[in-house]
């Protein structure tokens, strides 16, 4: 199959909407990462997502809506907390897990009785959904690879497997949405993201974060390691261990690169490095693009520890997964 990249416009959105209605897949931009969409009500179309990505069948998909007001089309027994969250964070990078509506095929929810719902902020995503159907959509990468934040990244992974990639420019947020489970006794963050615990606590009385360290998976998706670059990746606890790891790799004949926020050139010296920026939002926006660029050129990636709190903590959560908890 030939895959075309098309600049998002009213005309290309109409073309993409037709593909969706015919049961085909379309990759589309959101503010977090690019998504691979299919009509959420069409089981056969949804099956194509798993096939194209090589995604395990037991990992459920998020249903994307153009407005939170459509939530009743895909979920039931919706708690007030959802509407309170929707008012503040939708559209935006927050996914909420609710009780599954009867219209949603089990293929979307991996057989489960809950459904994850999100309203993307990117205008083109909402236009596509509004002119077609609610979209079941995972990140538009091959399973286990890093999520794409440009149309080109998406094309690199899915070329030949899908008919169309809508190009809406680089993603502003750069990491996937926060996943919040409202079906748990206490609202539970299953995947940290741009919307942090502190932000949620402005709307909810209590929020807990599910620790990825617990062995039993609450969200089927939590069993899987995501986001791994194609080359050996480590997280450095300190600047010193980062430099030491770099120098060790070089002494072994490897070609490493360090990814860090900012640093004095005197610290990094002649070592290969990528600066993501000082602002947490720049770190989040640039992290995946930096990793995807690095894996093409280098054979070891060493990533700085950005910390545990807020948005930087969310970025770190992803990076740790990608590094498979290899720490130096
Ligand atoms: O920002 C995002 O969320 C992007 C864009 C495209 O919207 N999508 C995304 O989808 O990251 P995906 O499939 O790569 O990750 C969805 C995560 C998985 O970890 C999955 O297990 C979890 O959400 N998930 C989906 N449905 C769930 C459910 N019903 N209960 C618990 N976790 C669920
Ligand atoms: Mg993903």
Tab-separated table of C-alpha atoms and ligand atoms in Angstrom:
chain	number	residue	atom	x	y	z
A	1	UNK	CA	0.000	0.000	0.000
A	2	UNK	CA	1.253	3.471	-0.832
A	3	UNK	CA	1.308	5.832	2.139
A	4	UNK	CA	0.906	9.505	1.389
A	5	UNK	CA	1.709	12.401	3.676
A	6	UNK	CA	-0.802	15.200	3.157
A	7	UNK	CA	-0.743	18.633	4.749
A	8	UNK	CA	-3.823	19.028	6.944
A	9	UNK	CA	-6.422	21.294	5.313
A	10	UNK	CA	-10.189	21.310	4.991
A	11	UNK	CA	-9.810	19.392	1.740
A	12	UNK	CA	-7.480	16.704	3.089
A	13	UNK	CA	-9.599	16.337	6.229
A	14	UNK	CA	-12.597	15.549	4.011
A	15	UNK	CA	-10.514	12.935	2.181
A	16	UNK	CA	-9.322	11.463	5.489
A	17	UNK	CA	-12.893	11.396	6.832
A	18	UNK	CA	-13.931	9.363	3.787
A	19	UNK	CA	-11.178	6.844	4.420
A	20	UNK	CA	-12.279	6.521	8.055
A	21	UNK	CA	-15.915	6.005	7.046
A	22	UNK	CA	-14.785	3.302	4.615
A	23	UNK	CA	-13.065	1.441	7.451
A	24	UNK	CA	-9.496	2.509	6.647
A	25	UNK	CA	-6.815	3.894	8.969
A	26	UNK	CA	-5.554	7.481	9.007
A	27	UNK	CA	-2.643	8.845	11.036
A	28	UNK	CA	-3.431	12.303	12.358
A	29	UNK	CA	-1.811	14.995	14.501
A	30	UNK	CA	-2.834	15.689	18.080
A	31	UNK	CA	-1.229	18.080	20.559
A	32	UNK	CA	0.441	15.175	22.394
A	33	UNK	CA	1.724	12.733	19.752
A	34	UNK	CA	0.466	11.535	16.351
A	35	UNK	CA	-2.414	9.045	16.529
A	36	UNK	CA	-3.408	6.150	14.268
A	37	UNK	CA	-7.175	6.429	13.930
A	38	UNK	CA	-9.986	4.079	12.954
A	39	UNK	CA	-13.763	4.345	13.305
A	40	UNK	CA	-14.214	3.317	16.952
A	41	UNK	CA	-17.518	1.585	16.184
A	42	UNK	CA	-16.120	-0.536	13.350
A	43	UNK	CA	-14.535	-3.674	14.732
A	44	UNK	CA	-12.808	-4.607	11.480
A	45	UNK	CA	-11.294	-1.158	11.102
A	46	UNK	CA	-10.061	-1.286	14.701
A	47	UNK	CA	-8.497	-4.694	14.034
A	48	UNK	CA	-6.359	-3.050	11.335
A	49	UNK	CA	-4.785	-0.796	13.976
A	50	UNK	CA	-3.466	-3.793	15.909
A	51	UNK	CA	-2.191	-5.325	12.699
A	52	UNK	CA	-0.417	-2.207	11.405
A	53	UNK	CA	1.238	-1.500	14.754
A	54	UNK	CA	1.992	-5.085	15.692
A	55	UNK	CA	0.187	-4.266	18.932
A	56	UNK	CA	-0.802	-7.009	21.402
A	57	UNK	CA	-4.596	-7.574	21.308
A	58	UNK	CA	-4.923	-7.162	25.064
A	59	UNK	CA	-3.768	-3.529	25.090
A	60	UNK	CA	-6.880	-1.301	24.882
A	61	UNK	CA	-7.243	1.838	22.756
A	62	UNK	CA	-8.319	5.377	23.625
A	63	UNK	CA	-11.520	6.649	21.987
A	64	UNK	CA	-11.088	10.226	20.733
A	65	UNK	CA	-14.087	12.571	20.612
A	66	UNK	CA	-14.465	16.049	19.091
A	67	UNK	CA	-16.285	17.271	22.210
A	68	UNK	CA	-16.734	15.923	25.728
A	69	UNK	CA	-20.453	16.354	25.130
A	70	UNK	CA	-20.332	13.190	22.998
A	71	UNK	CA	-19.111	11.116	25.942
A	72	UNK	CA	-22.473	9.398	26.383
A	73	UNK	CA	-22.114	7.892	22.912
A	74	UNK	CA	-19.230	5.744	24.130
A	75	UNK	CA	-19.483	5.521	27.942
A	76	UNK	CA	-22.141	5.030	30.606
A	77	UNK	CA	-22.652	5.743	34.341
A	78	UNK	CA	-20.552	8.845	33.911
A	79	UNK	CA	-19.625	10.412	37.273
A	80	UNK	CA	-19.863	14.159	37.954
A	81	UNK	CA	-16.101	14.206	38.309
A	82	UNK	CA	-15.819	13.567	34.593
A	83	UNK	CA	-17.752	16.718	33.753
A	84	UNK	CA	-15.753	18.758	36.252
A	85	UNK	CA	-12.540	17.519	34.618
A	86	UNK	CA	-13.914	18.026	31.118
A	87	UNK	CA	-14.730	21.657	31.850
A	88	UNK	CA	-11.144	22.358	32.799
A	89	UNK	CA	-9.059	19.962	30.711
A	90	UNK	CA	-11.031	19.093	27.578
A	91	UNK	CA	-10.004	19.588	24.890
A	92	UNK	CA	-6.532	18.797	26.162
A	93	UNK	CA	-3.997	16.113	27.037
A	94	UNK	CA	-6.124	14.194	29.541
A	95	UNK	CA	-7.609	10.724	28.971
A	96	UNK	CA	-10.295	9.525	31.373
A	97	UNK	CA	-11.242	5.874	31.919
A	98	UNK	CA	-15.010	5.350	32.322
A	99	UNK	CA	-17.526	2.478	32.141
A	100	UNK	CA	-17.771	1.232	28.580
A	101	UNK	CA	-20.893	2.064	26.567
A	102	UNK	CA	-22.597	-0.761	24.678
A	103	UNK	CA	-21.789	0.803	21.288
A	104	UNK	CA	-18.042	0.345	21.712
A	105	UNK	CA	-16.740	-3.003	20.474
A	106	UNK	CA	-14.692	-5.085	22.897
A	107	UNK	CA	-11.865	-5.036	20.417
A	108	UNK	CA	-11.334	-1.368	21.376
A	109	UNK	CA	-11.283	-2.053	25.113
A	110	UNK	CA	-9.365	-5.339	24.872
A	111	UNK	CA	-12.359	-7.188	26.249
A	112	UNK	CA	-12.703	-4.888	29.256
A	113	UNK	CA	-15.771	-3.138	30.648
A	114	UNK	CA	-14.064	0.266	30.732
A	115	UNK	CA	-13.284	2.689	27.950
A	116	UNK	CA	-10.651	5.419	27.829
A	117	UNK	CA	-11.894	8.733	26.409
A	118	UNK	CA	-10.022	11.812	25.271
A	119	UNK	CA	-10.761	15.057	23.413
A	120	UNK	CA	-7.608	16.212	21.625
A	121	UNK	CA	-6.827	19.905	21.532
A	122	UNK	CA	-5.334	20.046	18.042
A	123	UNK	CA	-7.898	21.612	15.732
A	124	UNK	CA	-7.273	19.149	12.868
A	125	UNK	CA	-7.859	16.154	15.104
A	126	UNK	CA	-11.213	17.501	16.218
A	127	UNK	CA	-12.179	18.449	12.644
A	128	UNK	CA	-11.395	14.941	11.455
A	129	UNK	CA	-13.459	13.372	14.231
A	130	UNK	CA	-16.331	15.829	13.763
A	131	UNK	CA	-16.488	15.046	10.058
A	132	UNK	CA	-16.188	11.266	10.467
A	133	UNK	CA	-16.589	9.211	13.649
A	134	UNK	CA	-15.194	8.902	17.168
A	135	UNK	CA	-11.708	7.532	16.569
A	136	UNK	CA	-10.078	4.646	18.361
A	137	UNK	CA	-6.450	5.683	18.202
A	138	UNK	CA	-3.182	4.652	19.787
A	139	UNK	CA	0.049	6.528	19.180
A	140	UNK	CA	1.032	6.114	15.532
A	141	UNK	CA	4.262	4.201	16.127
A	142	UNK	CA	5.107	0.557	15.639
A	143	UNK	CA	4.420	-1.268	18.906
A	144	UNK	CA	7.317	-0.800	21.387
A	145	UNK	CA	8.867	2.078	19.456
A	146	UNK	CA	8.849	5.751	20.520
A	147	UNK	CA	5.676	7.754	19.870
A	148	UNK	CA	5.912	10.050	16.830
A	149	UNK	CA	5.699	13.825	17.227
A	150	UNK	CA	5.884	14.714	13.528
A	151	UNK	CA	4.277	13.371	10.340
A	152	UNK	CA	7.736	12.239	9.205
A	153	UNK	CA	8.284	10.162	12.370
A	154	UNK	CA	4.899	8.546	11.726
A	155	UNK	CA	5.766	7.835	8.099
A	156	UNK	CA	9.090	6.289	9.139
A	157	UNK	CA	7.245	3.685	11.249
A	158	UNK	CA	4.098	3.044	9.202
A	159	UNK	CA	5.116	3.581	5.585
A	160	UNK	CA	3.410	0.991	3.373
A	161	UNK	CA	0.963	-0.053	6.087
A	162	UNK	CA	-1.627	2.770	6.026
A	163	UNK	CA	-3.045	4.949	3.233
A	164	UNK	CA	-2.585	8.406	4.737
A	165	UNK	CA	-0.693	10.528	7.242
A	166	UNK	CA	-2.195	13.976	7.891
A	167	UNK	CA	0.591	16.456	8.544
A	168	UNK	CA	-0.379	19.059	11.129
A	169	UNK	CA	3.157	20.067	12.089
A	170	UNK	CA	5.042	19.071	15.242
A	171	UNK	CA	3.083	18.175	18.386
A	172	UNK	CA	3.099	20.922	21.011
A	173	UNK	CA	3.034	18.743	24.145
A	174	UNK	CA	5.316	15.990	22.862
A	175	UNK	CA	4.451	13.182	25.319
A	176	UNK	CA	1.235	11.161	25.537
A	177	UNK	CA	-1.822	12.257	27.500
A	178	UNK	CA	-2.238	11.656	31.212
A	179	UNK	CA	-4.483	8.589	31.729
A	180	UNK	CA	-6.798	8.934	34.736
A	181	UNK	CA	-9.033	6.062	35.860
A	182	UNK	CA	-12.341	7.321	37.251
A	183	UNK	CA	-13.713	3.804	37.734
A	184	UNK	CA	-11.312	3.144	40.614
A	185	UNK	CA	-12.380	3.926	44.226
A	186	UNK	CA	-10.030	6.890	44.187
A	187	UNK	CA	-9.234	8.586	40.853
A	188	UNK	CA	-5.996	6.972	39.790
A	189	UNK	CA	-3.351	8.183	37.379
A	190	UNK	CA	-2.389	5.156	35.305
A	191	UNK	CA	-0.006	7.070	33.059
A	192	UNK	CA	1.557	10.393	34.108
A	193	UNK	CA	1.513	13.106	31.448
A	194	UNK	CA	1.198	16.816	30.845
A	195	UNK	CA	-1.781	17.139	33.208
A	196	UNK	CA	-0.131	16.512	36.556
A	197	UNK	CA	-1.461	15.299	39.905
A	198	UNK	CA	-1.338	18.872	41.260
A	199	UNK	CA	-3.411	20.147	38.344
A	200	UNK	CA	-5.999	17.386	38.838
A	201	UNK	CA	-6.203	18.155	42.558
A	202	UNK	CA	-7.598	21.594	41.674
A	203	UNK	CA	-10.719	19.769	40.479
A	204	UNK	CA	-10.755	16.471	42.408
A	205	UNK	CA	-10.583	15.880	46.170
A	206	UNK	CA	-8.074	13.107	45.894
A	207	UNK	CA	-5.899	11.519	43.262
A	208	UNK	CA	-3.422	8.686	43.540
A	209	UNK	CA	-0.746	7.688	41.094
A	210	UNK	CA	-0.483	4.044	40.236
A	211	UNK	CA	3.111	3.067	40.728
A	212	UNK	CA	4.544	1.384	37.679
A	213	UNK	CA	6.672	-0.649	40.050
A	214	UNK	CA	3.746	-2.804	41.163
A	215	UNK	CA	3.931	-6.156	39.389
A	216	UNK	CA	0.229	-6.765	38.734
A	217	UNK	CA	-1.031	-4.663	35.874
A	218	UNK	CA	-4.130	-2.593	36.543
A	219	UNK	CA	-4.239	-1.195	33.038
A	220	UNK	CA	-3.415	-3.925	30.556
A	221	UNK	CA	-1.194	-1.403	28.860
A	222	UNK	CA	0.978	-1.089	31.917
A	223	UNK	CA	2.431	-4.520	31.319
A	224	UNK	CA	4.129	-3.343	28.195
A	225	UNK	CA	7.344	-1.477	27.818
A	226	UNK	CA	6.737	1.361	25.405
A	227	UNK	CA	8.803	3.981	23.791
A	228	UNK	CA	12.084	2.192	23.427
A	229	UNK	CA	14.581	3.631	20.957
A	230	UNK	CA	16.274	1.124	18.668
A	231	UNK	CA	19.617	1.530	20.420
A	232	UNK	CA	20.852	0.896	23.969
A	233	UNK	CA	19.459	3.638	26.214
A	234	UNK	CA	20.346	4.470	29.800
A	235	UNK	CA	19.228	7.016	32.361
A	236	UNK	CA	21.983	8.782	34.278
A	237	UNK	CA	21.190	9.634	37.895
A	238	UNK	CA	23.719	12.451	38.013
A	239	UNK	CA	25.755	14.636	35.682
A	240	UNK	CA	28.879	12.813	36.845
A	241	UNK	CA	27.488	9.377	36.057
A	242	UNK	CA	26.316	10.702	32.695
A	243	UNK	CA	29.798	11.845	31.739
A	244	UNK	CA	31.341	8.640	33.111
A	245	UNK	CA	28.902	6.488	31.113
A	246	UNK	CA	29.667	8.497	27.983
A	247	UNK	CA	33.390	8.091	28.424
A	248	UNK	CA	33.011	4.373	29.179
A	249	UNK	CA	31.003	3.897	25.965
A	250	UNK	CA	33.643	5.743	23.934
A	251	UNK	CA	36.407	3.644	25.482
A	252	UNK	CA	34.495	0.567	24.290
A	253	UNK	CA	34.508	1.923	20.740
A	254	UNK	CA	30.868	3.049	20.796
A	255	UNK	CA	29.403	6.269	19.438
A	256	UNK	CA	27.201	7.657	22.252
A	257	UNK	CA	25.115	10.805	22.669
A	258	UNK	CA	23.856	12.564	25.789
A	259	UNK	CA	20.379	14.104	25.980
A	260	UNK	CA	20.083	16.814	28.613
A	261	UNK	CA	18.175	19.995	29.451
A	262	UNK	CA	20.969	22.540	29.280
A	263	UNK	CA	24.591	22.620	30.376
A	264	UNK	CA	27.686	24.691	30.191
A	265	UNK	CA	29.641	23.769	27.072
A	266	UNK	CA	32.627	23.305	29.406
A	267	UNK	CA	30.823	20.392	31.048
A	268	UNK	CA	29.914	18.558	27.865
A	269	UNK	CA	33.189	19.494	26.095
A	270	UNK	CA	33.559	17.706	22.772
A	271	UNK	CA	31.015	15.008	23.690
A	272	UNK	CA	28.000	14.599	21.376
A	273	UNK	CA	24.935	16.064	23.032
A	274	UNK	CA	21.405	17.343	22.470
A	275	UNK	CA	19.953	20.140	24.594
A	276	UNK	CA	16.186	19.959	25.086
A	277	UNK	CA	15.768	23.370	26.717
A	278	UNK	CA	15.402	24.710	30.223
A	279	UNK	CA	11.617	25.007	30.340
A	280	UNK	CA	9.822	21.780	31.351
A	281	UNK	CA	7.438	22.266	28.407
A	282	UNK	CA	10.426	22.349	26.037
A	283	UNK	CA	11.791	19.147	27.574
A	284	UNK	CA	8.431	17.458	27.030
A	285	UNK	CA	8.026	18.847	23.516
A	286	UNK	CA	11.486	17.848	22.332
A	287	UNK	CA	12.268	14.574	24.130
A	288	UNK	CA	10.863	12.050	21.615
A	289	UNK	CA	12.150	13.939	18.580
A	290	UNK	CA	15.604	13.971	20.193
A	291	UNK	CA	15.483	10.221	20.869
A	292	UNK	CA	14.204	9.426	17.372
A	293	UNK	CA	16.941	11.532	15.800
A	294	UNK	CA	19.602	10.069	18.097
A	295	UNK	CA	18.821	6.422	17.340
A	296	UNK	CA	19.484	7.049	13.651
A	297	UNK	CA	23.016	8.297	14.214
A	298	UNK	CA	24.332	7.005	17.532
A	299	UNK	CA	24.581	3.577	19.117
A	300	UNK	CA	24.032	4.524	22.748
A	301	UNK	CA	21.720	7.180	24.215
A	302	UNK	CA	22.371	8.518	27.711
A	303	UNK	CA	19.550	10.607	29.133
A	304	UNK	CA	19.838	12.951	32.071
A	305	UNK	CA	17.571	12.491	35.097
A	306	UNK	CA	15.139	15.412	34.843
A	307	UNK	CA	13.628	14.875	38.303
A	308	UNK	CA	10.472	13.370	39.704
A	309	UNK	CA	7.993	16.200	40.035
A	310	UNK	CA	5.354	17.680	37.752
A	311	UNK	CA	5.778	17.629	34.007
A	312	UNK	CA	9.471	16.734	34.232
A	313	UNK	CA	8.454	13.726	36.345
A	314	UNK	CA	6.011	12.673	33.614
A	315	UNK	CA	8.731	12.950	30.995
A	316	UNK	CA	11.019	10.910	33.236
A	317	UNK	CA	8.361	8.221	33.578
A	318	UNK	CA	8.459	7.741	29.784
A	319	UNK	CA	12.197	7.906	29.574
A	320	UNK	CA	12.600	5.284	32.284
A	321	UNK	CA	10.328	2.947	30.347
A	322	UNK	CA	12.342	3.514	27.226
A	323	UNK	CA	15.540	2.795	29.054
A	324	UNK	CA	14.091	-0.406	30.460
A	325	UNK	CA	15.198	0.842	33.903
A	326	UNK	CA	18.856	0.714	32.989
A	327	UNK	CA	20.356	3.324	35.255
A	328	UNK	CA	23.875	4.523	35.806
B	1	LIG	O1	-1.793	11.251	23.939
B	1	LIG	C1	-2.301	10.144	23.777
B	1	LIG	O2	-2.975	9.567	24.642
B	1	LIG	C2	-2.088	9.476	22.399
B	1	LIG	C3	-2.804	10.314	21.339
B	1	LIG	C4	-2.768	9.688	19.975
B	1	LIG	O3	-4.106	10.591	21.755
B	1	LIG	N1	-2.585	8.128	22.415
B	1	LIG	C5	-1.924	7.130	23.066
B	1	LIG	O4	-2.504	5.882	22.894
B	1	LIG	O5	-0.925	7.315	23.717
B	1	LIG	P1	-1.742	4.524	23.271
B	1	LIG	O6	-2.623	3.438	22.776
B	1	LIG	O7	-0.382	4.566	22.720
B	1	LIG	O8	-1.735	4.509	24.819
B	1	LIG	C6	-2.965	4.367	25.519
B	1	LIG	C7	-2.716	3.917	26.913
B	1	LIG	C8	-2.213	2.489	26.969
B	1	LIG	O9	-1.251	2.403	27.999
B	1	LIG	C9	-3.449	1.701	27.312
B	1	LIG	O10	-3.169	0.503	27.994
B	1	LIG	C10	-4.214	2.669	28.182
B	1	LIG	O11	-3.958	3.946	27.596
B	1	LIG	N2	-5.659	2.396	28.140
B	1	LIG	C11	-6.487	2.453	27.084
B	1	LIG	N3	-7.725	2.080	27.418
B	1	LIG	C12	-7.708	1.793	28.727
B	1	LIG	C13	-8.677	1.340	29.672
B	1	LIG	N4	-9.931	1.123	29.318
B	1	LIG	N5	-8.283	1.156	30.946
B	1	LIG	C14	-7.010	1.391	31.322
B	1	LIG	N6	-6.036	1.811	30.489
B	1	LIG	C15	-6.374	2.001	29.202
B	2	LIG	MG1	1.583	4.268	22.517
